[in-house]
Coordinates of C-alpha atoms in Angstrom, one line a residue:
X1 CA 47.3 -45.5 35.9
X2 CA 45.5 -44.1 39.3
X3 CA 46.7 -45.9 42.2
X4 CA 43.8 -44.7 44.3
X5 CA 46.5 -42.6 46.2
X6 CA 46.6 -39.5 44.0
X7 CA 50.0 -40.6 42.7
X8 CA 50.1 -41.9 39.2
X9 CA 52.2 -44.3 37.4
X10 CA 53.8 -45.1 34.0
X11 CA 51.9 -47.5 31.7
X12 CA 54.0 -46.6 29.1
X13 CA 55.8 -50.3 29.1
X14 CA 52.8 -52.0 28.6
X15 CA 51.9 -53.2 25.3
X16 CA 48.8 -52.8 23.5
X17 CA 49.6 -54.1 20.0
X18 CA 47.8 -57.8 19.3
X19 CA 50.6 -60.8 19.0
X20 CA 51.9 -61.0 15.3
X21 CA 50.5 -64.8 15.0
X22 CA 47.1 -63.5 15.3
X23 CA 45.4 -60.3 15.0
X24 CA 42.2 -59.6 15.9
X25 CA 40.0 -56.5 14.6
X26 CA 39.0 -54.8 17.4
X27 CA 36.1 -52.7 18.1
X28 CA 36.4 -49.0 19.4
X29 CA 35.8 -48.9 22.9
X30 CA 34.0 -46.1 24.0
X31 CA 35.3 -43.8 26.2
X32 CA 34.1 -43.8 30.0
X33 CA 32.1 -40.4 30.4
X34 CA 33.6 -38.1 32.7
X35 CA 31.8 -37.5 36.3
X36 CA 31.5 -33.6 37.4
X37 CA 29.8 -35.3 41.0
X38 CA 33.7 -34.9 42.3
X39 CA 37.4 -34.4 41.4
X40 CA 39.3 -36.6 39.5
X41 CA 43.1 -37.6 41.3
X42 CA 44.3 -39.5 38.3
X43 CA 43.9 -40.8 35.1
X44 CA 40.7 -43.0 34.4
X45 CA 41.6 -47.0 33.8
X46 CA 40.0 -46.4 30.0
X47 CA 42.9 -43.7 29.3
X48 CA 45.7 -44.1 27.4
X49 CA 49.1 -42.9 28.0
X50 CA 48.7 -40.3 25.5
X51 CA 45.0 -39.1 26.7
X52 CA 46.2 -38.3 29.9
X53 CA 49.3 -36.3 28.9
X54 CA 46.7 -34.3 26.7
X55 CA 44.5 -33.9 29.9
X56 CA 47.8 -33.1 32.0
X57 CA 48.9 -29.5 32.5
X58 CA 51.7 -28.5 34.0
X59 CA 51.6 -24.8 33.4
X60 CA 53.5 -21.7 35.1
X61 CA 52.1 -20.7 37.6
X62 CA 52.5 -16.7 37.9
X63 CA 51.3 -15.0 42.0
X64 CA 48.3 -13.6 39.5
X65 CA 47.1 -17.3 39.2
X66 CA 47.7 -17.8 42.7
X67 CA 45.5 -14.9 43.8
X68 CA 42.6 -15.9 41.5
X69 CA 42.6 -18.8 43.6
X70 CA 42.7 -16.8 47.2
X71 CA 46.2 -17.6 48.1
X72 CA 48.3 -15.1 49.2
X73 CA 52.0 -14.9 51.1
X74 CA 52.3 -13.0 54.2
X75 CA 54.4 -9.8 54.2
X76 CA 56.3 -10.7 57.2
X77 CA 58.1 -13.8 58.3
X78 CA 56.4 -15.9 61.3
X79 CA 58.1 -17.6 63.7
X80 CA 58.2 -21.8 64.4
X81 CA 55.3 -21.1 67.4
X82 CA 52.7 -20.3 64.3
X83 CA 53.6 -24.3 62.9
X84 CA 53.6 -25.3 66.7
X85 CA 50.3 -23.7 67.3
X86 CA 47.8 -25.7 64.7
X87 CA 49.0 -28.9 66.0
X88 CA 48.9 -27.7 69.5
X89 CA 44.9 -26.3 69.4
X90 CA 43.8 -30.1 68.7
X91 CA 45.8 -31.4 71.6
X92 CA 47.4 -34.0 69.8
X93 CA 43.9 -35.4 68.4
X94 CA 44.5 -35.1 64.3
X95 CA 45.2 -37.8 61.7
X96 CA 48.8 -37.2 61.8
X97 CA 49.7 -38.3 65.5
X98 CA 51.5 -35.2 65.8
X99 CA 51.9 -34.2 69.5
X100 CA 53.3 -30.7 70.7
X101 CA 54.6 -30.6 73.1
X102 CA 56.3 -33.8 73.5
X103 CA 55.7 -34.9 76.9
X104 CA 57.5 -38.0 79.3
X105 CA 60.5 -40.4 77.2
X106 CA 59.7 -38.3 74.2
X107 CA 60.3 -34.7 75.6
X108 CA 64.0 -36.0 77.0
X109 CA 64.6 -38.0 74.1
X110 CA 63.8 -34.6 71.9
X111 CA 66.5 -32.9 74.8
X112 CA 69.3 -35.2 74.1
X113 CA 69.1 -35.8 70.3
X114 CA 69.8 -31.9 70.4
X115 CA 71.9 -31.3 73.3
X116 CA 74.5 -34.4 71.6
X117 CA 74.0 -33.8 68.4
X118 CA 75.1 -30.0 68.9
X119 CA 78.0 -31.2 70.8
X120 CA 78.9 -33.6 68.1
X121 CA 79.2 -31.1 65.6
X122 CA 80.5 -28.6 67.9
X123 CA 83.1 -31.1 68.4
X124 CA 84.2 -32.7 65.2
X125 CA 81.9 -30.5 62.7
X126 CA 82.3 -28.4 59.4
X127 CA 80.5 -25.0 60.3
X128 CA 81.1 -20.9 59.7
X129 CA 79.9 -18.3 61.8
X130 CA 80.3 -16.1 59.0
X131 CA 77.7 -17.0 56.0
X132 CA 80.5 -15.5 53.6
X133 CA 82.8 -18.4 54.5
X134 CA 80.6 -20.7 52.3
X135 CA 80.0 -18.6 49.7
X136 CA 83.7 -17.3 48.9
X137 CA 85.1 -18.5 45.6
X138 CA 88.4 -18.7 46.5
X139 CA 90.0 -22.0 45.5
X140 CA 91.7 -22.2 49.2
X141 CA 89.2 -21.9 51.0
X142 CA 87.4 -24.6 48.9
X143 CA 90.4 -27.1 49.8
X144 CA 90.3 -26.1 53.0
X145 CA 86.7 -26.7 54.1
X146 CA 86.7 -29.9 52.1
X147 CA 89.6 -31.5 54.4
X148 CA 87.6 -30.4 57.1
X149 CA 84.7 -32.5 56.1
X150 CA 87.3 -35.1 55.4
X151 CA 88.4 -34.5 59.4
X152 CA 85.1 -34.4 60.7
X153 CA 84.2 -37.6 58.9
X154 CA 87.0 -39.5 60.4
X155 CA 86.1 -38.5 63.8
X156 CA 82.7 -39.3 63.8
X157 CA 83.3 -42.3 63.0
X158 CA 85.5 -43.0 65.8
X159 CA 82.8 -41.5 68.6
X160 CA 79.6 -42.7 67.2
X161 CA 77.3 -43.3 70.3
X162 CA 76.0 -46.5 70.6
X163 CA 74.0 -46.5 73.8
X164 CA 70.8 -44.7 72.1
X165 CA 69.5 -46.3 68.7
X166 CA 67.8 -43.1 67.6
X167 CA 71.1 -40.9 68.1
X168 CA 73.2 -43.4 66.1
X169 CA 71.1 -43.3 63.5
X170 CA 71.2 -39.6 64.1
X171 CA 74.5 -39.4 64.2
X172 CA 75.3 -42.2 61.1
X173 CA 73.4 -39.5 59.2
X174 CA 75.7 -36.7 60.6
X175 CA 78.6 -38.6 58.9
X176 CA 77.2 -39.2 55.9
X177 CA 76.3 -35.9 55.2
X178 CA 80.1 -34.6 55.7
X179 CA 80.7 -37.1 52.8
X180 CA 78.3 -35.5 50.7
X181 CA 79.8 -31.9 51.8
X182 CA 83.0 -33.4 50.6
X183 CA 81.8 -34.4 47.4
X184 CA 80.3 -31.2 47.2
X185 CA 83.7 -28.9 47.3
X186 CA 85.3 -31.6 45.5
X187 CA 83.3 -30.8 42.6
X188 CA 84.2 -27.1 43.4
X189 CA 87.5 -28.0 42.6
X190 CA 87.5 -29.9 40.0
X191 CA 85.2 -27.3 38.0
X192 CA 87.2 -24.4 39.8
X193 CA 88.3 -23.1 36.2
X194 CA 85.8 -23.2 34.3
X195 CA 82.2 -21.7 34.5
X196 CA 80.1 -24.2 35.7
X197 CA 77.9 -23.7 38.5
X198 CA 77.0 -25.9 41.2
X199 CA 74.0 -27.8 40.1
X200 CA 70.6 -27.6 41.3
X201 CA 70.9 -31.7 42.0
X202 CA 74.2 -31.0 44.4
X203 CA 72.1 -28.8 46.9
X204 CA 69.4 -31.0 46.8
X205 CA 71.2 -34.2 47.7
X206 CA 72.7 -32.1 50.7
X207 CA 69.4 -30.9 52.1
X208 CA 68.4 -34.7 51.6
X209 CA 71.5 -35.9 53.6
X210 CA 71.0 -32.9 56.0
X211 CA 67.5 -33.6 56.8
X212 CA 68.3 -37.6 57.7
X213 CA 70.0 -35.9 60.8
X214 CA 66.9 -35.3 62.0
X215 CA 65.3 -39.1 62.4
X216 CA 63.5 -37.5 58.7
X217 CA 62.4 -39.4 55.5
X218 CA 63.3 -37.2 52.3
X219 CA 62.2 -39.2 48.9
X220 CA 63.3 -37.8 45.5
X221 CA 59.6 -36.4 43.8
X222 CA 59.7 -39.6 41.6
X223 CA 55.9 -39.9 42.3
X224 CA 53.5 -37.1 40.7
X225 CA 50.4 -35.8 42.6
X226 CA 47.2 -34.6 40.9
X227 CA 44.8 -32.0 41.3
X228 CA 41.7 -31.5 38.5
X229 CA 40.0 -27.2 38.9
X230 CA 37.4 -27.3 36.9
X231 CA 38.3 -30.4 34.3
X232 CA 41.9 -29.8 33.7
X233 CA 44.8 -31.8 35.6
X234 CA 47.9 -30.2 37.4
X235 CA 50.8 -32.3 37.6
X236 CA 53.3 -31.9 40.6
X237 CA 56.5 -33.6 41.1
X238 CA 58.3 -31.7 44.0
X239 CA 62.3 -32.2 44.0
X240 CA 62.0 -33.7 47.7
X241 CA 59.1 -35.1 50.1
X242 CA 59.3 -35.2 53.5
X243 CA 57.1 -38.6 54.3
X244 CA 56.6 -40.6 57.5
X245 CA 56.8 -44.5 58.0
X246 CA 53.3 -45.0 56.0
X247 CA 55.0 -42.8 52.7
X248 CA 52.2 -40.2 53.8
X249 CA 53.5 -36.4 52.6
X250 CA 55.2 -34.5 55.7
X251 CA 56.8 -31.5 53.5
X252 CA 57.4 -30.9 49.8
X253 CA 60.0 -29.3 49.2
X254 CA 61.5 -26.9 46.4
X255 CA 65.1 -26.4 45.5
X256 CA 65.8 -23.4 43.6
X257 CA 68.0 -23.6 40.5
X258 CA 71.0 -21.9 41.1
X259 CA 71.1 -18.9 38.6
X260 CA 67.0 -18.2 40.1
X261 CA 68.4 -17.5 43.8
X262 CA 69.4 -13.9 44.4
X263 CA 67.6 -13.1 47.4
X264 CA 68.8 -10.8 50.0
X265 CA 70.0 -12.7 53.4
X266 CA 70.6 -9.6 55.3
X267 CA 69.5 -10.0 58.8
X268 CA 69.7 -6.4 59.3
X269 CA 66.5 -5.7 57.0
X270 CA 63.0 -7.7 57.5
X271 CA 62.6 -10.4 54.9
X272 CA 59.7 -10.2 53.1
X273 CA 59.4 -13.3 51.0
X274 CA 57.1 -11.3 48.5
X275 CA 60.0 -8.7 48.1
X276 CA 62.7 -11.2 47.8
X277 CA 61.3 -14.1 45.4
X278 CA 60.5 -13.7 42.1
X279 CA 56.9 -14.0 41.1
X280 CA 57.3 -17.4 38.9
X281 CA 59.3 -19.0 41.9
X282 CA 56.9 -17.9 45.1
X283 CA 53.3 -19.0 42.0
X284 CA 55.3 -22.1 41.6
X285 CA 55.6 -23.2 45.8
X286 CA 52.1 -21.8 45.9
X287 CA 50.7 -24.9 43.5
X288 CA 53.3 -27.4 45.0
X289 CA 51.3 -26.8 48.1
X290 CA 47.8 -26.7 47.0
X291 CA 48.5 -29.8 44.8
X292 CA 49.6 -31.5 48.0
X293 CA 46.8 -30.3 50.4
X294 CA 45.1 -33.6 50.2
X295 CA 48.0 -35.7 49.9
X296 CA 49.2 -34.7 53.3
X297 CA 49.1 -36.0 57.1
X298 CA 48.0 -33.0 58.1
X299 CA 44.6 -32.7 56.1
X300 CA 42.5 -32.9 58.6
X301 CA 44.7 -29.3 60.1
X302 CA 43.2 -27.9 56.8
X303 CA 47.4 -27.4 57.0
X304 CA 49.9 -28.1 53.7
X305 CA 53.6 -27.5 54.5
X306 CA 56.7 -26.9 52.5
X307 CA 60.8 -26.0 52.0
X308 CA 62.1 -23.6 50.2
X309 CA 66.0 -24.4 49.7
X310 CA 68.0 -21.5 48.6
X311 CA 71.5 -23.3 48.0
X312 CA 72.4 -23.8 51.8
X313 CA 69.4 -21.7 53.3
X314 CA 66.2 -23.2 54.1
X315 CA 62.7 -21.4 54.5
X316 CA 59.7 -23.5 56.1
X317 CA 56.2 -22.7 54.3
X318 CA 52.6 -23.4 55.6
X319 CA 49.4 -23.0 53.3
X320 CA 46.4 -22.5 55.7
X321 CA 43.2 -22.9 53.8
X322 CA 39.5 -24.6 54.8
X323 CA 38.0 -27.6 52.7
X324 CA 35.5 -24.9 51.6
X325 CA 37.7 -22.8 50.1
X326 CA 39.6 -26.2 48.3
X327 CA 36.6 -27.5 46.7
X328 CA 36.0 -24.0 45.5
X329 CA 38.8 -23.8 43.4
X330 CA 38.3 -27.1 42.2
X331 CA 35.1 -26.4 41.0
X332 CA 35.0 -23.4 39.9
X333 CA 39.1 -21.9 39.6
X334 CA 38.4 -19.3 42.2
X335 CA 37.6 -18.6 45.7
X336 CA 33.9 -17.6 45.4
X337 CA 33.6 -16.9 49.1
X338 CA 36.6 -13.7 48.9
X339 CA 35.4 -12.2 45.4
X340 CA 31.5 -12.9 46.5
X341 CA 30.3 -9.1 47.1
X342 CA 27.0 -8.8 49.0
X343 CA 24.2 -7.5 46.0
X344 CA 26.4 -8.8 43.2
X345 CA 24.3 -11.9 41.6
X346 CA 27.7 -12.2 39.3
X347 CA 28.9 -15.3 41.4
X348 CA 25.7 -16.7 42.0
X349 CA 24.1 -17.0 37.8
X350 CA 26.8 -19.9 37.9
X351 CA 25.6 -21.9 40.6
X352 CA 22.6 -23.9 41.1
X353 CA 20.2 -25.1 44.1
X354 CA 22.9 -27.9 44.5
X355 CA 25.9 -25.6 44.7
X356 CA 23.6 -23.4 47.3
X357 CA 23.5 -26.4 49.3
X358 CA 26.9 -27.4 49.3
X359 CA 28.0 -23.9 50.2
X360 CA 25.9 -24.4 53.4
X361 CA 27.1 -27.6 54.5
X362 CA 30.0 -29.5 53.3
X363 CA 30.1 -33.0 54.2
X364 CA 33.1 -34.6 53.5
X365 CA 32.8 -38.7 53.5
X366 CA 35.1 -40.5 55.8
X367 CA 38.0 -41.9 54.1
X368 CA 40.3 -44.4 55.2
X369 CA 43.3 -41.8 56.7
X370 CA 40.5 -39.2 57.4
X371 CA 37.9 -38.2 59.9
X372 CA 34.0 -37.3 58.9
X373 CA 34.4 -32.9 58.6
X374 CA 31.4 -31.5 58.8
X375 CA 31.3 -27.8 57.9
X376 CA 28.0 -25.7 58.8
X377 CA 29.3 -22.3 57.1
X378 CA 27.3 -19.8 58.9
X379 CA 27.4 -16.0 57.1
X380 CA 29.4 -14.7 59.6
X381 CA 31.9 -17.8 60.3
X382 CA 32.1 -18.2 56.5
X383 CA 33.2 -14.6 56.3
X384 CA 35.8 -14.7 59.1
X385 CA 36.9 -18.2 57.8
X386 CA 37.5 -16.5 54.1
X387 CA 39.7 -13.6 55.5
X388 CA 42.2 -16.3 56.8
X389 CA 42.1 -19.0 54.3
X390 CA 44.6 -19.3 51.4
X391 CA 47.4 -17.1 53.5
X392 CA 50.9 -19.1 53.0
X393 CA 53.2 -17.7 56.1
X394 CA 56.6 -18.9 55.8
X395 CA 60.1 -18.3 58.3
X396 CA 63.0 -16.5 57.7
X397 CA 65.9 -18.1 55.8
X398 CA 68.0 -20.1 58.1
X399 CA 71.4 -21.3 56.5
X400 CA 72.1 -24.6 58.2
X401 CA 76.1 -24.5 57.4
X402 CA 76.1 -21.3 59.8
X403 CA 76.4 -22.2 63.3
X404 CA 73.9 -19.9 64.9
X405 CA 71.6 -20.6 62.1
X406 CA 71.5 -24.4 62.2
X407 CA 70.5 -24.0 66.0
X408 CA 67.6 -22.1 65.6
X409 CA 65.9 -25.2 63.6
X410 CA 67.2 -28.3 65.0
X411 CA 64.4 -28.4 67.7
X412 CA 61.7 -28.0 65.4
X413 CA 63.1 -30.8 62.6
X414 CA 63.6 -33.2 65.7
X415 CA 60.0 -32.9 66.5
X416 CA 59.2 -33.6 63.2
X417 CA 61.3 -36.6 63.2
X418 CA 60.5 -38.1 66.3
X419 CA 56.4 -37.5 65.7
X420 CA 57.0 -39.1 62.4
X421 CA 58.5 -42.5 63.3
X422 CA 55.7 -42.8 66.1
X423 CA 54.1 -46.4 65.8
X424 CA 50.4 -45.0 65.6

């Protein structure tokens, strides 16, 4: 059933048969006629269970489904600035809350959850400088990392701070996710002669635990988010969300199954996500991300963000596309304003005088978490707008069990965190 969220849940538990002691002869009910005025987020109240699996699809998505649609990936990685930058052009003033930079109480307290929390691990913390130290399948160096974590667990627990709430919490996370790095070459161990593989599940339960460091919400994807192009449902249930106080999307995030990751890592060569991932994986982030663009804080950015967890290595996604170019592929499963060529009436035989109006102008009604956007697409601001929307630019791989790694990201998850638990 539609929640009015865009999240469905399971009806499936609810009885429909008559009681035994007296059944009635029903007449058919008629089924609610579909309206093509707007987008559909969830299953219609007259739907059974088994009408909206029917109308569900949850197909592969390949990158030649994703361009169709005017999304693309970048050819180069882009630094944390480009993230910085769309929440820093609105001066704080979006739906989200988000401020950058953090200014006054909030700028030290971002100062000193890093500044501790670095000594903390520095400290009494399980890290490599050398990414080969984690990936070595020597049973040795499995037994000795895990007593490490068993070390660093004991003395955390003896030097937990208690003079700032937000760095104990901070810091009660830290432990806890030297437990789950425990469990994790435990299970190394025990499977250490035979061929299993770490599972998919194990790395994402140590990104979760990872992520609480940072003052950060991650929910299991128990909830599924719709999205209807042109009268046919795509499901999405992400392996992890990333949500603020209000359960409002942050991130989704993807973990990578095991046997799919065989990337290349080497800092010596330029990563190039569209080299390095296969084309099922990178279509597959590419509809996790336009599934969510509505369901997220930062709609009103015209801004969808993302995770790419490659066992211990994180990559941080962004899908930048304008509410024209959305309702586009909604309607019509393309981007008409990118394959549009000036002379070509191709586009235009399947539009009427209402669709010309709506290209325009396209008011979008205020909603309770969004502000009235009014778009007046002018030809050459629709043009300029087209060349950028749909692009997906991403960061390199950082490996947060490597030292130099795990520094490089720890200011831009604790800004994150501490924009996220701001009472707005």
């Amino acid at each position: 059933m539609d929640t009015g969220s865009g999240y469905t849940t399971d009806t499936s538990s609810i009885s429909t048969e008559p009681s035994e002691k007296r059944k009635v002869k029903q007449r058919p009910r008629k089924k609610r006629q579909r309206s093509s005025a707007g987008p559909s987020w969830g299953p219609l109240e007259s739907d059974t269970e088994e009408d909206w699996k029917l109308r569900s699809v949850s197909t592969i998505w390949t990158m030649s489904r994703v361009k169709d649609y005017g999304l693309h990936y970048e050819n180069k990685t882009s630094p944390f600035s480009d993230f910085y930058d769309l929440f820093k052009a609105c001066d704080g003033k979006n739906d989200s809350g988000f401020i950058f930079p953090l200014e006054g109480e909030e700028k030290t307290l971002l100062e000193t959850l890093v500044d501790q929390t670095n000594l903390m691990i520095d400290q009494y913390g399980v890290e490599r400088d050398d990414p080969m130290m984690w990936s070595s399948k020597t049973l040795f160096n499995w037994v000795r990392l895990k007593k490490n974590c068993k070390e660093a667990v004991k003395n955390l627990t003896q030097n937990i701070p208690t003079r700032n709430p937000l760095l104990q919490e901070s810091h009660f996370a830290l432990k806890k996710f030297y437990h789950a790095l425990n469990d994790h070459f435990q299970e190394r161990i025990e499977n250490y002669n035979s061929s299993t593989e770490v599972t998919k599940e194990c790395y994402t339960d140590l990104l979760s635990n990872f992520l609480e460091v940072f003052l950060l919400t991650p929910r299991r994807g128990m909830r599924k988010s719709v999205l209807e192009i042109t009268g046919k449902t795509e499901s999405s249930v992400p392996d992890l969300r990333l949500t603020n106080d209000t359960a409002m999307n942050l991130f989704v995030i993807e973990v990578m199954e095991v046997k799919q990751v065989q990337c290349n890592l080497d800092e010596s060569v330029p990563f190039n996500i569209n080299n390095e991932l296969n084309d099922r994986l990178l279509g597959h982030h590419a509809r996790e991300l336009l599934i969510d663009y509505q369901k997220t804080s930062f709609g009103d950015l015209e801004a969808a963000f993302g995770i790419i967890c490659l066992q211990t290595s994180i990559i941080f996604t962004c899908l930048k596309m304008s509410l024209v170019h959305y309702a586009n592929i909604q309607q019509y499963g393309t981007d008409l304003v990118s394959r549009e060529i000036k002379g070509d009436d191709s586009f235009r035989m399947l539009k009427d005088e209402s669709d010309e109006r709506e290209e325009e102008g396209f008011n979008y009604k205020k909603s309770k978490r969004r502000k009235v956007v009014l778009e007046q697409a002018t030809e050459d601001g629709t043009d300029k707008e087209a060349r950028n929307s749909g692009t997906i630019f991403y960061t390199k791989p950082y490996n947060y069990l490597v030292s130099k790694d795990r520094r490089q990201i720890m200011d831009f998850l604790f800004w994150i965190g501490i924009n996220s638990r701001r009472n707005f």
